[in-house]
CSV table of N, CA and C in Angstrom, one decimal:
chain,number,residue,atom,x,y,z
B,727,MET,N,0.9,-1.2,0.0
B,727,MET,CA,0.0,0.0,0.0
B,727,MET,C,0.9,1.2,0.0
B,728,PHE,N,0.4,2.3,-0.6
B,728,PHE,CA,1.1,3.5,-0.7
B,728,PHE,C,0.2,4.7,-0.3
B,729,PHE,N,0.7,5.6,0.5
B,729,PHE,CA,0.0,6.8,0.8
B,729,PHE,C,0.7,7.9,0.1
B,730,PHE,N,-0.1,8.6,-0.8
B,730,PHE,CA,0.3,9.7,-1.5
B,730,PHE,C,-0.1,11.0,-0.8
B,731,SER,N,0.8,11.8,-0.5
B,731,SER,CA,0.5,13.2,0.1
B,731,SER,C,0.9,14.2,-0.9
B,732,LEU,N,-0.1,14.9,-1.5
B,732,LEU,CA,0.1,15.9,-2.5
B,732,LEU,C,0.1,17.3,-1.8
B,733,THR,N,1.1,18.1,-2.2
B,733,THR,CA,1.2,19.5,-1.7
B,733,THR,C,1.3,20.4,-2.9
B,734,TYR,N,0.3,21.4,-2.9
B,734,TYR,CA,0.3,22.4,-4.0
B,734,TYR,C,1.6,23.2,-4.0
B,735,LYS,N,2.1,23.4,-5.2
B,735,LYS,CA,3.3,24.2,-5.5
B,735,LYS,C,2.9,25.5,-6.1
B,736,LYS,N,1.6,25.5,-6.6
B,736,LYS,CA,1.1,26.7,-7.3
B,736,LYS,C,-0.2,27.2,-6.7
B,737,PRO,N,-0.6,28.4,-7.0
B,737,PRO,CA,-1.8,28.9,-6.4
B,737,PRO,C,-3.1,28.1,-6.8
B,738,LEU,N,-4.1,28.2,-6.0
B,738,LEU,CA,-5.4,27.5,-6.3
B,738,LEU,C,-6.0,27.9,-7.6
B,739,THR,N,-5.7,29.0,-8.2
B,739,THR,CA,-6.2,29.4,-9.5
B,739,THR,C,-5.6,28.5,-10.5
B,740,GLU,N,-4.3,28.1,-10.4
B,740,GLU,CA,-3.7,27.1,-11.3
B,740,GLU,C,-4.2,25.7,-11.0
B,741,VAL,N,-4.5,25.3,-9.8
B,741,VAL,CA,-5.0,24.0,-9.4
B,741,VAL,C,-6.4,23.9,-10.1
B,742,GLN,N,-7.2,24.9,-10.0
B,742,GLN,CA,-8.6,24.9,-10.6
B,742,GLN,C,-8.6,24.6,-12.1
B,743,LYS,N,-7.5,25.1,-12.8
B,743,LYS,CA,-7.5,24.9,-14.2
B,743,LYS,C,-7.4,23.4,-14.6
B,744,PHE,N,-6.8,22.6,-13.7
B,744,PHE,CA,-6.6,21.2,-14.1
B,744,PHE,C,-7.4,20.2,-13.2
B,745,LEU,N,-8.3,20.8,-12.4
B,745,LEU,CA,-9.1,20.0,-11.5
B,745,LEU,C,-9.9,18.9,-12.2
B,746,SER,N,-10.6,19.3,-13.3
B,746,SER,CA,-11.4,18.3,-14.0
B,746,SER,C,-10.5,17.2,-14.5
B,747,ASP,N,-9.4,17.5,-15.1
B,747,ASP,CA,-8.4,16.5,-15.6
B,747,ASP,C,-8.0,15.6,-14.4
B,748,HIS,N,-7.7,16.2,-13.3
B,748,HIS,CA,-7.2,15.4,-12.1
B,748,HIS,C,-8.3,14.5,-11.7
B,749,ASN,N,-9.6,14.9,-11.7
B,749,ASN,CA,-10.7,14.1,-11.3
B,749,ASN,C,-10.9,12.9,-12.2
B,750,GLN,N,-10.6,13.1,-13.5
B,750,GLN,CA,-10.7,12.0,-14.5
B,750,GLN,C,-9.6,11.0,-14.2
B,751,TYR,N,-8.4,11.5,-13.8
B,751,TYR,CA,-7.3,10.6,-13.4
B,751,TYR,C,-7.7,9.8,-12.2
B,752,LEU,N,-8.3,10.4,-11.2
B,752,LEU,CA,-8.8,9.7,-10.0
B,752,LEU,C,-9.8,8.6,-10.4
B,753,ASP,N,-10.8,9.0,-11.2
B,753,ASP,CA,-11.8,8.1,-11.6
B,753,ASP,C,-11.2,6.8,-12.3
B,754,LYS,N,-10.2,7.1,-13.2
B,754,LYS,CA,-9.6,6.0,-13.9
B,754,LYS,C,-9.0,4.9,-12.9
B,755,PHE,N,-8.3,5.4,-11.9
B,755,PHE,CA,-7.6,4.5,-11.0
B,755,PHE,C,-8.5,3.9,-10.0
B,756,TYR,N,-9.6,4.6,-9.7
B,756,TYR,CA,-10.7,4.0,-8.8
B,756,TYR,C,-11.3,2.8,-9.6
B,757,LYS,N,-11.6,3.0,-10.9
B,757,LYS,CA,-12.2,1.9,-11.7
B,757,LYS,C,-11.3,0.7,-11.8
B,758,GLU,N,-10.0,1.0,-11.8
B,758,GLU,CA,-9.0,-0.1,-11.9
B,758,GLU,C,-8.7,-0.8,-10.5
B,759,GLY,N,-9.4,-0.2,-9.5
B,759,GLY,CA,-9.2,-0.8,-8.2
B,759,GLY,C,-7.9,-0.4,-7.5
B,760,LYS,N,-7.2,0.6,-8.0
B,760,LYS,CA,-5.9,1.0,-7.4
B,760,LYS,C,-6.1,2.1,-6.3
B,761,PHE,N,-7.1,2.9,-6.3
B,761,PHE,CA,-7.3,3.9,-5.3
B,761,PHE,C,-8.4,3.4,-4.3
B,762,VAL,N,-8.1,3.6,-3.0
B,762,VAL,CA,-9.0,3.2,-1.9
B,762,VAL,C,-9.8,4.5,-1.4
B,763,PHE,N,-9.1,5.6,-1.3
B,763,PHE,CA,-9.8,6.8,-0.9
B,763,PHE,C,-8.9,8.0,-1.3
B,764,SER,N,-9.5,9.2,-1.4
B,764,SER,CA,-8.7,10.4,-1.7
B,764,SER,C,-9.5,11.6,-1.2
B,765,GLY,N,-8.9,12.7,-1.0
B,765,GLY,CA,-9.5,13.9,-0.6
B,765,GLY,C,-8.6,15.0,-0.4
B,766,ARG,N,-9.2,16.2,-0.2
B,766,ARG,CA,-8.4,17.4,0.0
B,766,ARG,C,-7.9,17.5,1.4
B,767,LYS,N,-6.8,18.2,1.6
B,767,LYS,CA,-6.2,18.5,2.9
B,767,LYS,C,-7.0,19.7,3.4
B,768,ASN,N,-7.1,19.8,4.7
B,768,ASN,CA,-7.7,21.0,5.3
B,768,ASN,C,-6.7,21.6,6.3
B,769,PRO,N,-6.2,22.8,6.1
B,769,PRO,CA,-6.6,23.7,5.0
B,769,PRO,C,-6.2,23.2,3.6
B,770,ARG,N,-6.8,23.8,2.6
B,770,ARG,CA,-6.6,23.4,1.2
B,770,ARG,C,-5.3,23.7,0.7
B,771,ILE,N,-4.3,22.8,1.0
B,771,ILE,CA,-2.9,23.0,0.6
B,771,ILE,C,-2.5,21.8,-0.3
B,772,GLY,N,-3.4,20.9,-0.5
B,772,GLY,CA,-3.1,19.7,-1.3
B,772,GLY,C,-4.1,18.6,-1.1
B,773,GLY,N,-3.7,17.4,-1.2
B,773,GLY,CA,-4.6,16.3,-1.0
B,773,GLY,C,-3.9,15.0,-0.6
B,774,VAL,N,-4.7,13.9,-0.4
B,774,VAL,CA,-4.1,12.6,-0.1
B,774,VAL,C,-4.8,11.6,-0.9
B,775,ILE,N,-4.1,10.5,-1.2
B,775,ILE,CA,-4.7,9.3,-1.9
B,775,ILE,C,-4.1,8.1,-1.3
B,776,LEU,N,-4.9,7.1,-1.0
B,776,LEU,CA,-4.4,5.8,-0.6
B,776,LEU,C,-4.5,4.9,-1.8
B,777,CYS,N,-3.3,4.3,-2.2
B,777,CYS,CA,-3.1,3.6,-3.4
B,777,CYS,C,-2.7,2.1,-3.1
B,778,LYS,N,-3.4,1.2,-3.8
B,778,LYS,CA,-3.0,-0.2,-3.8
B,778,LYS,C,-2.2,-0.5,-5.0
B,779,ALA,N,-0.9,-0.6,-4.8
B,779,ALA,CA,0.0,-0.9,-5.9
B,779,ALA,C,1.0,-2.0,-5.4
B,780,ALA,N,1.4,-2.9,-6.3
B,780,ALA,CA,2.2,-4.0,-6.0
B,780,ALA,C,3.6,-3.6,-5.5
B,781,ASN,N,4.1,-2.5,-6.0
B,781,ASN,CA,5.5,-2.1,-5.7
B,781,ASN,C,5.6,-0.6,-6.0
B,782,LEU,N,6.8,0.0,-5.6
B,782,LEU,CA,7.0,1.4,-5.8
B,782,LEU,C,7.0,1.8,-7.3
B,783,LYS,N,7.5,0.9,-8.1
B,783,LYS,CA,7.5,1.3,-9.6
B,783,LYS,C,6.1,1.4,-10.1
B,784,GLU,N,5.2,0.5,-9.7
B,784,GLU,CA,3.8,0.7,-10.1
B,784,GLU,C,3.2,2.0,-9.5
B,785,ALA,N,3.5,2.2,-8.3
B,785,ALA,CA,2.9,3.5,-7.6
B,785,ALA,C,3.4,4.7,-8.4
B,786,GLU,N,4.7,4.7,-8.7
B,786,GLU,CA,5.2,5.9,-9.5
B,786,GLU,C,4.6,6.0,-10.8
B,787,ASN,N,4.4,4.9,-11.5
B,787,ASN,CA,3.7,4.9,-12.8
B,787,ASN,C,2.3,5.5,-12.7
B,788,ILE,N,1.6,5.2,-11.6
B,788,ILE,CA,0.3,5.7,-11.4
B,788,ILE,C,0.3,7.2,-11.2
B,789,TYR,N,1.1,7.7,-10.2
B,789,TYR,CA,1.0,9.1,-10.0
B,789,TYR,C,1.7,9.9,-11.1
B,790,HIS,N,2.5,9.4,-11.9
B,790,HIS,CA,3.1,10.1,-13.0
B,790,HIS,C,2.0,10.4,-14.1
B,791,ASN,N,0.8,9.7,-14.0
B,791,ASN,CA,-0.3,10.0,-14.9
B,791,ASN,C,-1.2,11.2,-14.4
B,792,ASP,N,-1.0,11.7,-13.2
B,792,ASP,CA,-1.8,12.8,-12.7
B,792,ASP,C,-1.4,14.1,-13.4
B,793,PRO,N,-2.4,14.7,-14.0
B,793,PRO,CA,-2.2,16.0,-14.6
B,793,PRO,C,-1.6,17.0,-13.7
B,794,PHE,N,-1.9,17.0,-12.4
B,794,PHE,CA,-1.3,17.9,-11.4
B,794,PHE,C,0.2,17.6,-11.4
B,795,TYR,N,0.6,16.3,-11.5
B,795,TYR,CA,2.1,16.0,-11.5
B,795,TYR,C,2.7,16.5,-12.8
B,796,LYS,N,2.0,16.1,-13.9
B,796,LYS,CA,2.6,16.5,-15.2
B,796,LYS,C,2.8,18.0,-15.4
B,797,GLU,N,1.9,18.8,-14.8
B,797,GLU,CA,1.9,20.2,-15.0
B,797,GLU,C,2.7,20.9,-13.9
B,798,LYS,N,3.3,20.0,-13.0
B,798,LYS,CA,4.2,20.5,-11.9
B,798,LYS,C,3.4,21.4,-10.9
B,799,ILE,N,2.2,21.1,-10.7
B,799,ILE,CA,1.3,21.8,-9.8
B,799,ILE,C,1.4,21.3,-8.3
B,800,VAL,N,1.8,20.0,-8.2
B,800,VAL,CA,2.0,19.4,-6.9
B,800,VAL,C,3.3,18.7,-6.7
B,801,ASN,N,3.7,18.6,-5.4
B,801,ASN,CA,4.8,17.7,-5.0
B,801,ASN,C,4.1,16.4,-4.5
B,802,TYR,N,4.5,15.3,-4.9
B,802,TYR,CA,4.0,14.0,-4.4
B,802,TYR,C,5.0,13.4,-3.4
B,803,ASP,N,4.6,13.3,-2.2
B,803,ASP,CA,5.4,12.5,-1.2
B,803,ASP,C,4.7,11.2,-1.1
B,804,VAL,N,5.5,10.1,-1.2
B,804,VAL,CA,5.0,8.7,-1.3
B,804,VAL,C,5.5,8.0,-0.1
B,805,ILE,N,4.6,7.4,0.7
B,805,ILE,CA,5.0,6.5,1.8
B,805,ILE,C,4.5,5.1,1.5
B,806,GLU,N,5.4,4.2,1.5
B,806,GLU,CA,5.0,2.8,1.4
B,806,GLU,C,4.8,2.2,2.8
B,807,PHE,N,3.7,1.5,2.9
B,807,PHE,CA,3.5,0.9,4.2
B,807,PHE,C,2.8,-0.5,4.1
B,808,GLN,N,2.9,-1.3,5.1
B,808,GLN,CA,2.3,-2.6,5.2
B,808,GLN,C,1.2,-2.5,6.3
B,809,PRO,N,-0.1,-2.5,6.0
B,809,PRO,CA,-1.0,-2.5,7.1
B,809,PRO,C,-0.9,-3.7,8.0
B,810,THR,N,-0.8,-3.5,9.3
B,810,THR,CA,-0.7,-4.6,10.2
B,810,THR,C,-1.8,-4.8,11.1
B,811,LYS,N,-2.6,-3.7,11.2
B,811,LYS,CA,-3.8,-3.7,12.1
B,811,LYS,C,-4.9,-2.8,11.4
B,812,SER,N,-6.1,-3.3,11.4
B,812,SER,CA,-7.2,-2.6,10.8
B,812,SER,C,-8.5,-3.1,11.2
B,813,ASN,N,-9.6,-2.4,10.9
B,813,ASN,CA,-10.9,-2.9,11.1
B,813,ASN,C,-11.3,-3.9,10.0
B,814,ALA,N,-12.4,-4.6,10.2
B,814,ALA,CA,-12.8,-5.7,9.3
B,814,ALA,C,-13.1,-5.2,7.9
B,815,ILE,N,-13.7,-4.0,7.8
B,815,ILE,CA,-14.0,-3.4,6.5
B,815,ILE,C,-12.7,-3.1,5.7
B,816,PHE,N,-11.8,-2.5,6.4
B,816,PHE,CA,-10.5,-2.2,5.7
B,816,PHE,C,-9.8,-3.5,5.3
B,817,LYS,N,-9.8,-4.5,6.1
B,817,LYS,CA,-9.2,-5.8,5.8
B,817,LYS,C,-9.7,-6.3,4.5
B,818,GLN,N,-11.0,-6.2,4.3
B,818,GLN,CA,-11.6,-6.7,3.0
B,818,GLN,C,-11.1,-5.9,1.8
B,819,ILE,N,-10.9,-4.6,2.0
B,819,ILE,CA,-10.4,-3.8,0.9
B,819,ILE,C,-8.9,-4.1,0.6
B,820,ILE,N,-8.1,-4.3,1.6
B,820,ILE,CA,-6.7,-4.5,1.3
B,820,ILE,C,-6.4,-5.9,0.9
B,821,ASN,N,-7.3,-6.9,1.2
B,821,ASN,CA,-7.1,-8.3,0.9
B,821,ASN,C,-7.7,-8.6,-0.4
B,822,ASP,N,-8.5,-7.7,-1.0
B,822,ASP,CA,-9.2,-7.9,-2.3
B,822,ASP,C,-8.1,-7.9,-3.4
B,823,LYS,N,-7.8,-8.9,-4.1
B,823,LYS,CA,-6.8,-9.0,-5.1
B,823,LYS,C,-7.4,-8.8,-6.4
C-alpha cells in the first residue's frame, strides 16, 4: 500500500485549471481498483490518496499519470507501508486482489 501526500506548489487558481483532468485521473484508477480513498487537505494545501500498488515502480507509474504532477502543480510525497492492524471493512479492501 502507498500513501500519496500531495502538496500544491502553485496557487489555487492554477489548481482549478486542471481539477477536471485530475478528477478524471482519479476516476480511472478507482475503476482499476488502485485507489481506496482520496480527498483534500484541510486547510486546502493539497490532498491525499491511498493507493493499492504491487510495488514502488507501479505506484510511481500511477502518480506520473496525474495532470497535477505532469503540470508541476503538486509535489508527491510517497509513503510505502504494510497495514498490520485494521478494522474488518478495511481488511476486506486491502485483501481484495
